[in-house]
PDB file of C-alpha atoms in Angstrom:
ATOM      1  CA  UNK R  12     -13.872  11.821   4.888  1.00  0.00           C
ATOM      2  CA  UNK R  13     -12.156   9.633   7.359  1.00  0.00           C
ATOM      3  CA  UNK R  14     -10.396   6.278   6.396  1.00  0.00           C
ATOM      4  CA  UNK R  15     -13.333   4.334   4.472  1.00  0.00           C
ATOM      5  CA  UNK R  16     -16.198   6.123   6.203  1.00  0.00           C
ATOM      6  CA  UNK R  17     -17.876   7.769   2.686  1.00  0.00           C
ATOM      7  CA  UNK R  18     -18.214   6.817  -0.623  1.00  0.00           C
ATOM      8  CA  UNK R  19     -14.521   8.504  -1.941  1.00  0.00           C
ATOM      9  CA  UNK R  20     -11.352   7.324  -1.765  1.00  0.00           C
ATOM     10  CA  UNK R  21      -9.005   6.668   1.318  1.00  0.00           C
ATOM     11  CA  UNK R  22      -9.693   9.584   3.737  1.00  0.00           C
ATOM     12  CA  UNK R  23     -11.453  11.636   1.111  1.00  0.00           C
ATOM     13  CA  UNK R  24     -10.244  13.531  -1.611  1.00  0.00           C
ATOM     14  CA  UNK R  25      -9.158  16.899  -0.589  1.00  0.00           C
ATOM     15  CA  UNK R  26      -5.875  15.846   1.452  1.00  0.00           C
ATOM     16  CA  UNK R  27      -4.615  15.232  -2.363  1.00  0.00           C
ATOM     17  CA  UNK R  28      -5.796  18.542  -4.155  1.00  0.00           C
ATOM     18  CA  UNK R  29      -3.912  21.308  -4.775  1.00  0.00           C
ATOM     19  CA  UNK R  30      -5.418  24.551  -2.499  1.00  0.00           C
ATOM     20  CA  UNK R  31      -5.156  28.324  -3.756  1.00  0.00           C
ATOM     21  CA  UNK R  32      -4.628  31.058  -1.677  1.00  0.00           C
ATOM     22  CA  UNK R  33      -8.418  32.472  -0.799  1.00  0.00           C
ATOM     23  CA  UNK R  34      -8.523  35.994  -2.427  1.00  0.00           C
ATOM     24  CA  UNK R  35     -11.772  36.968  -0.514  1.00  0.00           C
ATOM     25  CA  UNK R  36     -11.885  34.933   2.425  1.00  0.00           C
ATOM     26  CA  UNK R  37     -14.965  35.897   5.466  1.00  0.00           C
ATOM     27  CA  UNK R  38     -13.918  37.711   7.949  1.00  0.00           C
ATOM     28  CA  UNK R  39     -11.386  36.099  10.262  1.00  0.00           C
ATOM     29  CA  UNK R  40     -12.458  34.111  13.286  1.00  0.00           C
ATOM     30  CA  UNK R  41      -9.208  34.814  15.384  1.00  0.00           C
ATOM     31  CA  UNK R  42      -7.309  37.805  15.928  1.00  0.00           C
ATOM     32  CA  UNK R  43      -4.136  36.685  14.849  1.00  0.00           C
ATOM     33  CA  UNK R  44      -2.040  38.933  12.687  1.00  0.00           C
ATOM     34  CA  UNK R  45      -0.749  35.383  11.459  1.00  0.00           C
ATOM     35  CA  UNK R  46      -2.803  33.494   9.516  1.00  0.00           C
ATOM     36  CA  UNK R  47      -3.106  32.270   5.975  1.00  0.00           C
ATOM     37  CA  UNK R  48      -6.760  31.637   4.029  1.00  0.00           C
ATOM     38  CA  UNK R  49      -6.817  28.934   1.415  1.00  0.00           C
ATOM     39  CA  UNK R  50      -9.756  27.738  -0.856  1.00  0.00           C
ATOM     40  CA  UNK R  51     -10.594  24.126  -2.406  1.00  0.00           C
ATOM     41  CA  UNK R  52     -13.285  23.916  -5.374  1.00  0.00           C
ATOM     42  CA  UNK R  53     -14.352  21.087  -7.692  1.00  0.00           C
ATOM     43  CA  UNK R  54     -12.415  19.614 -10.363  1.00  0.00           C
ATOM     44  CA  UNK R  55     -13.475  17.676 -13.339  1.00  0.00           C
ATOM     45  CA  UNK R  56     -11.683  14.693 -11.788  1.00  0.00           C
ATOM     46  CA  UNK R  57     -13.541  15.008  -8.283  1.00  0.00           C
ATOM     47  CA  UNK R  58     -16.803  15.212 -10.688  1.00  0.00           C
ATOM     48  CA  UNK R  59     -16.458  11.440 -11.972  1.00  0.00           C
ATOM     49  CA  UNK R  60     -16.290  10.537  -8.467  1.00  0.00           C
ATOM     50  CA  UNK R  61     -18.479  13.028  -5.760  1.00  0.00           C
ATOM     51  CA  UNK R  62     -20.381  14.788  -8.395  1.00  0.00           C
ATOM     52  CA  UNK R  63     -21.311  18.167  -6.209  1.00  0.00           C
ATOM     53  CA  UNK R  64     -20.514  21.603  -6.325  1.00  0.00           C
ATOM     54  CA  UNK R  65     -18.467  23.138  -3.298  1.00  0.00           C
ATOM     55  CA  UNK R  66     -16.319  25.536  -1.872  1.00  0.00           C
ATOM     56  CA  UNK R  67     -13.802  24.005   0.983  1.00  0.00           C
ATOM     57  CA  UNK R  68     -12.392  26.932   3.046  1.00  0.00           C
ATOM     58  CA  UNK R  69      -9.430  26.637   5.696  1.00  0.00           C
ATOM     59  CA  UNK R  70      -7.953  29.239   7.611  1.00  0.00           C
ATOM     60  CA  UNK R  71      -4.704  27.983   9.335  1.00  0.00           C
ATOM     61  CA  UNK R  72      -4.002  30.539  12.304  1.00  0.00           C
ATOM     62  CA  UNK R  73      -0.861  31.118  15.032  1.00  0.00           C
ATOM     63  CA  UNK R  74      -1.337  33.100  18.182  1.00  0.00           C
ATOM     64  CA  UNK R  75       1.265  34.951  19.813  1.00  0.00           C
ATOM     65  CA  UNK R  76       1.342  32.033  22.570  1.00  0.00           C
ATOM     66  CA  UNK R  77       1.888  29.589  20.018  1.00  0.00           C
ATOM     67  CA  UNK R  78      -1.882  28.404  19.620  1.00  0.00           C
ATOM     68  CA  UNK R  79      -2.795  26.623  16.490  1.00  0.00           C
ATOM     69  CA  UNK R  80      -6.210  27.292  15.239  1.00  0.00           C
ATOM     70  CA  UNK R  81      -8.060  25.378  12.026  1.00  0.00           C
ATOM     71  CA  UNK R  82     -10.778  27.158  10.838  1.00  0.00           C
ATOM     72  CA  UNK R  83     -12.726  25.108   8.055  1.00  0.00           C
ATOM     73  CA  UNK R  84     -15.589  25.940   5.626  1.00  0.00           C
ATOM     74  CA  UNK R  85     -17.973  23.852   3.786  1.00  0.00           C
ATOM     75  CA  UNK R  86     -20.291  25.082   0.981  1.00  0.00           C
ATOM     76  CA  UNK R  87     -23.061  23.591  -1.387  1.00  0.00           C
ATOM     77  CA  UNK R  88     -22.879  25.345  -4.283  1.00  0.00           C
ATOM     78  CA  UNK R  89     -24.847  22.866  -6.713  1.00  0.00           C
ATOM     79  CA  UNK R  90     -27.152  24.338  -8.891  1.00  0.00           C
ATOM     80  CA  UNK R  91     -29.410  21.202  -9.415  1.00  0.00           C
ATOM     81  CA  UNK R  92     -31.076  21.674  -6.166  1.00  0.00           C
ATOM     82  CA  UNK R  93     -29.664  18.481  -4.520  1.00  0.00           C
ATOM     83  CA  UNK R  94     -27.658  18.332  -0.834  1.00  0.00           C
ATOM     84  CA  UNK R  95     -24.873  16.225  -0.060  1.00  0.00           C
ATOM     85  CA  UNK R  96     -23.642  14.395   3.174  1.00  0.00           C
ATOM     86  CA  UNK R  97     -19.611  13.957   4.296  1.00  0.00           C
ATOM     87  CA  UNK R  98     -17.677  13.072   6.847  1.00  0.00           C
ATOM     88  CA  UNK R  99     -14.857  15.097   8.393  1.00  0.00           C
ATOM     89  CA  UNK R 100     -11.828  14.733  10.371  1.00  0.00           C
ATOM     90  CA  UNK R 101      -8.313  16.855  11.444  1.00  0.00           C
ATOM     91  CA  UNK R 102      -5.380  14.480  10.936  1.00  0.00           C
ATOM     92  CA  UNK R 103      -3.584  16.073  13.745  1.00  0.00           C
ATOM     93  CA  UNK R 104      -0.406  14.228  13.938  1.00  0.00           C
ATOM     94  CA  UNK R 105       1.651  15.340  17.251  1.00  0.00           C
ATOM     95  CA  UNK R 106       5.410  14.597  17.659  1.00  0.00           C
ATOM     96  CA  UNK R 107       5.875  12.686  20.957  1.00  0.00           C
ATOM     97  CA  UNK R 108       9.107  11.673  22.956  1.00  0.00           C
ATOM     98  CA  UNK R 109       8.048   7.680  23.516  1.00  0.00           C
ATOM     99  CA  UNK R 110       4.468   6.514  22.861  1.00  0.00           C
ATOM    100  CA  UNK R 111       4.266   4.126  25.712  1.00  0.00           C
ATOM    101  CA  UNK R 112       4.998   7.565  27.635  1.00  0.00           C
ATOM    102  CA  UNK R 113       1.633   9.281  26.862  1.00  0.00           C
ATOM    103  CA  UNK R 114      -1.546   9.459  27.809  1.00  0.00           C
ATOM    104  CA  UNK R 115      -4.417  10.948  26.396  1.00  0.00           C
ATOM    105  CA  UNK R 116      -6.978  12.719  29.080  1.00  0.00           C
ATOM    106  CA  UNK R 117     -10.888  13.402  28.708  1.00  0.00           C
ATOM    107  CA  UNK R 118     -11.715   9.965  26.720  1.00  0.00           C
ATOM    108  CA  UNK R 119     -12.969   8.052  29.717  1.00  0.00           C
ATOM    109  CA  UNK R 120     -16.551   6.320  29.489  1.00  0.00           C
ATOM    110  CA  UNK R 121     -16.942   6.965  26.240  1.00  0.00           C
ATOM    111  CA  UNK R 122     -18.500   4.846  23.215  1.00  0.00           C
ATOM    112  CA  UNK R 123     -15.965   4.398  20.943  1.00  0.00           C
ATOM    113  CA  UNK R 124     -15.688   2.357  17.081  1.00  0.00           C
ATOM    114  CA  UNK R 125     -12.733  -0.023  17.205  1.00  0.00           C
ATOM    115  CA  UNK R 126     -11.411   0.130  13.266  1.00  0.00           C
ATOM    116  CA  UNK R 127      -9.497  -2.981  14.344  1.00  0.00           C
ATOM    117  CA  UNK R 128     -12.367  -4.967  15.308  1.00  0.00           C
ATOM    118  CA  UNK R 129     -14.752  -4.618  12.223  1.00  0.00           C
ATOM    119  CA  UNK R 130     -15.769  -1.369  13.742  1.00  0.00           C
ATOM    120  CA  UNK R 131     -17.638  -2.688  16.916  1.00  0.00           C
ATOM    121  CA  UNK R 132     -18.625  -0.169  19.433  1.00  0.00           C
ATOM    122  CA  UNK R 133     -16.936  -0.570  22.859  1.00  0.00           C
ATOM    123  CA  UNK R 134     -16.967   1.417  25.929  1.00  0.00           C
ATOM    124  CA  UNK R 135     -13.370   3.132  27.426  1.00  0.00           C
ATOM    125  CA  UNK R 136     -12.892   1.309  30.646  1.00  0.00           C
ATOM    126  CA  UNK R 137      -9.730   2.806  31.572  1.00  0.00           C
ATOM    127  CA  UNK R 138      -9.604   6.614  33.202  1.00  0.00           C
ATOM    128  CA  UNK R 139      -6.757   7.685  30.239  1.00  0.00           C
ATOM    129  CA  UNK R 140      -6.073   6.480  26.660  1.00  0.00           C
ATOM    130  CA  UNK R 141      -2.762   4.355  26.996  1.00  0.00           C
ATOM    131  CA  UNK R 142      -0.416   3.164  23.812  1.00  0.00           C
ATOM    132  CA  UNK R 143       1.007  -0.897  24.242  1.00  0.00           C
ATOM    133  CA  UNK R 144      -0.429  -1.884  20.537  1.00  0.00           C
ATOM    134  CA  UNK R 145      -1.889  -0.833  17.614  1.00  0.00           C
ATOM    135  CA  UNK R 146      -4.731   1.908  18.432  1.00  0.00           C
ATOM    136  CA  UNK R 147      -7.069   2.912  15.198  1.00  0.00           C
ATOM    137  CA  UNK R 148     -10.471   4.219  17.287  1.00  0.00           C
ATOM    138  CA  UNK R 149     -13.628   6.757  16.872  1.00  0.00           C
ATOM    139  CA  UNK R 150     -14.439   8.064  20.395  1.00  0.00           C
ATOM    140  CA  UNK R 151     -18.108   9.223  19.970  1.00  0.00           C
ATOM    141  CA  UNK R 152     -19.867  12.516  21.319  1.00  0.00           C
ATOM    142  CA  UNK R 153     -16.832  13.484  23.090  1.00  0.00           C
ATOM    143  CA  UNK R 154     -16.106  16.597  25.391  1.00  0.00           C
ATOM    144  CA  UNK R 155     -15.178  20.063  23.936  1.00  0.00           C
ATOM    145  CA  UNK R 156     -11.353  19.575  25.331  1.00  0.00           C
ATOM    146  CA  UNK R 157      -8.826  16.709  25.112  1.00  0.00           C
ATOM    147  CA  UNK R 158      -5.557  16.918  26.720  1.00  0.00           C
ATOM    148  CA  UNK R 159      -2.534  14.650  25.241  1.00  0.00           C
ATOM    149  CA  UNK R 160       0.004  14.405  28.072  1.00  0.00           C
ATOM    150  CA  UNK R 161       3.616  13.597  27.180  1.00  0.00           C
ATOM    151  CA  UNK R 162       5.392  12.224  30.212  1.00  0.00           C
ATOM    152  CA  UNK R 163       8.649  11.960  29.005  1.00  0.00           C
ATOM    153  CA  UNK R 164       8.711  15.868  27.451  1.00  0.00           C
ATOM    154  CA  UNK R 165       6.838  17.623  30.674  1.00  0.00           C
ATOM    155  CA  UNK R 166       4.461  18.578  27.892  1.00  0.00           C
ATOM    156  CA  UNK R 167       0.780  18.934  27.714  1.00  0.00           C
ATOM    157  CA  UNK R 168      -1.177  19.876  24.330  1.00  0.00           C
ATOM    158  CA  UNK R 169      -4.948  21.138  24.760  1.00  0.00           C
ATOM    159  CA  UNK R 170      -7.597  20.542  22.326  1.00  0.00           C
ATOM    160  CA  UNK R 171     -10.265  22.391  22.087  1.00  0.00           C
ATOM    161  CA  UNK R 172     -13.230  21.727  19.186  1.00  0.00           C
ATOM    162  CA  UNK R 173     -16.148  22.922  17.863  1.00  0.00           C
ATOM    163  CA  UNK R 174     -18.976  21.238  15.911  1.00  0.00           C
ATOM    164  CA  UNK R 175     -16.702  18.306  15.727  1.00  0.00           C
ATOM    165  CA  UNK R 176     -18.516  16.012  18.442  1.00  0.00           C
ATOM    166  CA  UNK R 177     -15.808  12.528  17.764  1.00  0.00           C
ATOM    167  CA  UNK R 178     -12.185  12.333  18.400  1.00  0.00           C
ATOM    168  CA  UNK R 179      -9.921  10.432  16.234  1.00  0.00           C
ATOM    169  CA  UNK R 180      -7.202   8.542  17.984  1.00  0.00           C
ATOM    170  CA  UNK R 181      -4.739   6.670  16.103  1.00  0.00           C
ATOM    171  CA  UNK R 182      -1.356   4.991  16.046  1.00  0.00           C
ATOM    172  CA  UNK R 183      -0.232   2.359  13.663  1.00  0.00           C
ATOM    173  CA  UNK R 184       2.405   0.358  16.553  1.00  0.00           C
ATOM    174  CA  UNK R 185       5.066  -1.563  14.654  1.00  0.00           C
ATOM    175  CA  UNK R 186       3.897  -4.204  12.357  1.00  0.00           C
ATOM    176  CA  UNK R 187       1.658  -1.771  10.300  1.00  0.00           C
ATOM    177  CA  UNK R 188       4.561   1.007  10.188  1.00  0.00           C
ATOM    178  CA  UNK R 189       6.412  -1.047   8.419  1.00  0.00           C
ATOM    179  CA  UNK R 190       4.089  -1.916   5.905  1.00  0.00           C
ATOM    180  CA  UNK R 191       3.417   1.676   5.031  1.00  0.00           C
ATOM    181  CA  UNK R 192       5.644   3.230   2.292  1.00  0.00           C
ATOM    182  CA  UNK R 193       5.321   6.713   3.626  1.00  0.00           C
ATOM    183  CA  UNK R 194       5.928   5.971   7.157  1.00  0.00           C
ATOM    184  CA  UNK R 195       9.460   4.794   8.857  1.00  0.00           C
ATOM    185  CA  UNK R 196       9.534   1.279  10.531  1.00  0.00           C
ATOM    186  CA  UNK R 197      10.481   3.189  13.713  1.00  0.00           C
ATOM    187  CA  UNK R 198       8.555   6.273  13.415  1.00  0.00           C
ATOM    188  CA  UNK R 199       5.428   4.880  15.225  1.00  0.00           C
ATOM    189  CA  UNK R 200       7.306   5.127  18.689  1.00  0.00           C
ATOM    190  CA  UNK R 201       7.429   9.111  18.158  1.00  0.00           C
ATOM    191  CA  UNK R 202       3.834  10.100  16.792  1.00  0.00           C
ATOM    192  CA  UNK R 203       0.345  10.511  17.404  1.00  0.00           C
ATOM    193  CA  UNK R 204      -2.640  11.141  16.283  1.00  0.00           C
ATOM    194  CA  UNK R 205      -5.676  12.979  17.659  1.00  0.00           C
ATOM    195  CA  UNK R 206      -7.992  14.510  15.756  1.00  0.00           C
ATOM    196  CA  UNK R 207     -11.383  16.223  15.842  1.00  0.00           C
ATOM    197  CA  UNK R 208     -14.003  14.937  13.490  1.00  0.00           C
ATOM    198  CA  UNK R 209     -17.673  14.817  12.756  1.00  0.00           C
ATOM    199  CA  UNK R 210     -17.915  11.025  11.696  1.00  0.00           C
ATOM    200  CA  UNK R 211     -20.718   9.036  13.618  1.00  0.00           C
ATOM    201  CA  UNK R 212     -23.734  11.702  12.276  1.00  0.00           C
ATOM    202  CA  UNK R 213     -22.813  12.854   8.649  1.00  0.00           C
ATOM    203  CA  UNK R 214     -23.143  16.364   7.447  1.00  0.00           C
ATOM    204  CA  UNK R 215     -25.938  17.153   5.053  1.00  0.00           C
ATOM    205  CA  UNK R 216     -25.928  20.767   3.552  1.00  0.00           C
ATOM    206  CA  UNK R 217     -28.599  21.571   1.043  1.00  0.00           C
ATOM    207  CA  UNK R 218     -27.858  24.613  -1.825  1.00  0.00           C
ATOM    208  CA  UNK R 219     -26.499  27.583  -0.348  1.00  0.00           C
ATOM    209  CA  UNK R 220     -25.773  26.327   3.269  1.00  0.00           C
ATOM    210  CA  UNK R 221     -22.338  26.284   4.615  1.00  0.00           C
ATOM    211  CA  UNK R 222     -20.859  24.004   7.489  1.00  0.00           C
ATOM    212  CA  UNK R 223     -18.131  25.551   9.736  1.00  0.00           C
ATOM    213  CA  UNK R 224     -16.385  23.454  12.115  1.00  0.00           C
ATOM    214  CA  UNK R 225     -12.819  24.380  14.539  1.00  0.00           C
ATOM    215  CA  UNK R 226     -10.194  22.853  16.202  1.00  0.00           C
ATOM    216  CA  UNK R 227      -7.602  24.626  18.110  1.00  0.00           C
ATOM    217  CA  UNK R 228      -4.120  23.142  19.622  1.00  0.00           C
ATOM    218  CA  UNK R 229      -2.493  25.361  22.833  1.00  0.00           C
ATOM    219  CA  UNK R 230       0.944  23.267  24.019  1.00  0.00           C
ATOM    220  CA  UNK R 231       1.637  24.155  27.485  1.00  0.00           C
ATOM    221  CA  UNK R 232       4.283  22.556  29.825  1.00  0.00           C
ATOM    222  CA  UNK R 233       2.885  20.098  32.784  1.00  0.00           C
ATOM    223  CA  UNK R 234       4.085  17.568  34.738  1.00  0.00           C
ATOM    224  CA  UNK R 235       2.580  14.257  34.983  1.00  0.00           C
ATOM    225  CA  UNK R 236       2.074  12.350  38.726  1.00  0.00           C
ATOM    226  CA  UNK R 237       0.314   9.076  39.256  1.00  0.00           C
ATOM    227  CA  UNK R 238      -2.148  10.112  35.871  1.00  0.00           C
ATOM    228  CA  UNK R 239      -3.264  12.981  37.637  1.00  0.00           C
ATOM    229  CA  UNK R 240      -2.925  17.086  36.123  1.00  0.00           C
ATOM    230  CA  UNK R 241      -0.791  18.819  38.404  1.00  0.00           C
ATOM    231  CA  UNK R 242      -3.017  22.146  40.294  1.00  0.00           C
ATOM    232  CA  UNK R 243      -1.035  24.832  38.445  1.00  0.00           C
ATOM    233  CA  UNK R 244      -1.190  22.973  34.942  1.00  0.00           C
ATOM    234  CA  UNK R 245      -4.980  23.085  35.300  1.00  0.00           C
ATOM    235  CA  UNK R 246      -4.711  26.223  36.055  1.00  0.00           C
ATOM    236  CA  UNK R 247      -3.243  27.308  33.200  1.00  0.00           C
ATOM    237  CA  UNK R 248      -5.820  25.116  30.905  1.00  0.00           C
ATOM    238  CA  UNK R 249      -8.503  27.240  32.455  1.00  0.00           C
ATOM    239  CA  UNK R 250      -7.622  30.292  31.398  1.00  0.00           C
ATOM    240  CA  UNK R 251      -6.494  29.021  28.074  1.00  0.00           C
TER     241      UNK R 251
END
């Protein structure tokens, strides 16, 4: 669950469970020698609040390039006979030199839900996602690639998604950094956060059905001229 968008706490519950290594995980979606399985179930706790049977499955995966690729699984396993809905997002925090320095590509036109503004839907007027205030937004039915450009670092990173149509962008600016225990008063100028998700159109899985949905993150270097790609960075996106 993102943020307040369910009926569980504060971005849901799982980001606060303790995961076990999956013994018999499906067959691996990458071919990456590197990768670890882990496996989420029910508690008695998470009973008194979602009361469903599950299985949450994530496969965290490196590629030889450097490629990082999430892999998650979602299972009814009640035995009553009833579905359930969710939410889902990737809190994909990236470190950045200097957020007024970054742009984020692939946004433009889109609906999106301002979490500032009571959650109003708007319309992205500008041709790149800037960073001069607070941004807490839901871009809606998005494309299958995102590109986060970081001007000051001559870096690029791709996003690529699957089955997660909206895409999370997020960064607290000063005044709320400091009001955050777990976050520095400064650390807002180096951070960002862009996430897939599946938020505007819950999930509903009856018994036995399973949900899979994918995000992968490829950094590659660019350089950055009047907000345009450079030729031989886009390139190099293409055959990612």
């Amino acid at each position: 669950q993102l943020g307040n968008h369910g009926v569980v706490e504060q971005h849901g519950f799982a980001r606060n469970r303790l995961w076990s290594v999956d013994e018999s995980p499906p067959l691996p979606d990458t071919t990456s020698d590197c990768h670890i399985d882990l496996i989420l179930k029910q508690s008695e706790e998470d009973m008194k609040t979602w009361p469903h049977s599950y299985e949450l499955r994530l496969q965290v995966a490196l590629s030889p390039r450097g490629d990082l690729i999430l892999t998650s699984r979602i299972k009814n396993k009640n035995a009553d006979g009833k579905p359930f809905q969710f939410t889902f997002a990737y809190h994909t925090y990236f470190s950045v030199s200097d957020i007024s320095e970054v742009r984020v590509e692939g946004l433009d036109t889109l609906d999106y839900h301002d979490n500032l503004q009571s959650k109003i839907r708007c319309t992205e007027q500008g041709d790149a996602v800037v960073f001069e205030s607070e941004v807490d937004r839901i871009y809606l039915s998005a494309p299958p690639k995102i590109v986060t450009i970081d001007h000051e670092k001559k870096r690029t990173f791709v996003l690529r998604k699957k089955e997660l149509p909206d895409v999370v962008v997020w960064n607290p600016w000063d005044r709320k950094a400091k009001a955050m225990p777990d976050f520095g008063a400064e650390e807002y100028k180096c951070m960002l956060c862009v996430g897939a998700a599946r938020i505007e159109k819950p999930i509903t899985l009856r018994p036995g059905e399973e949900w899979q949905g994918r995000q992968e993150i490829s950094p590659v270097p660019s350089s950055y001229s009047s907000g345009l790609l450079d030729p031989e960075m886009i390139q190099q996106m293409q055959r990612i």
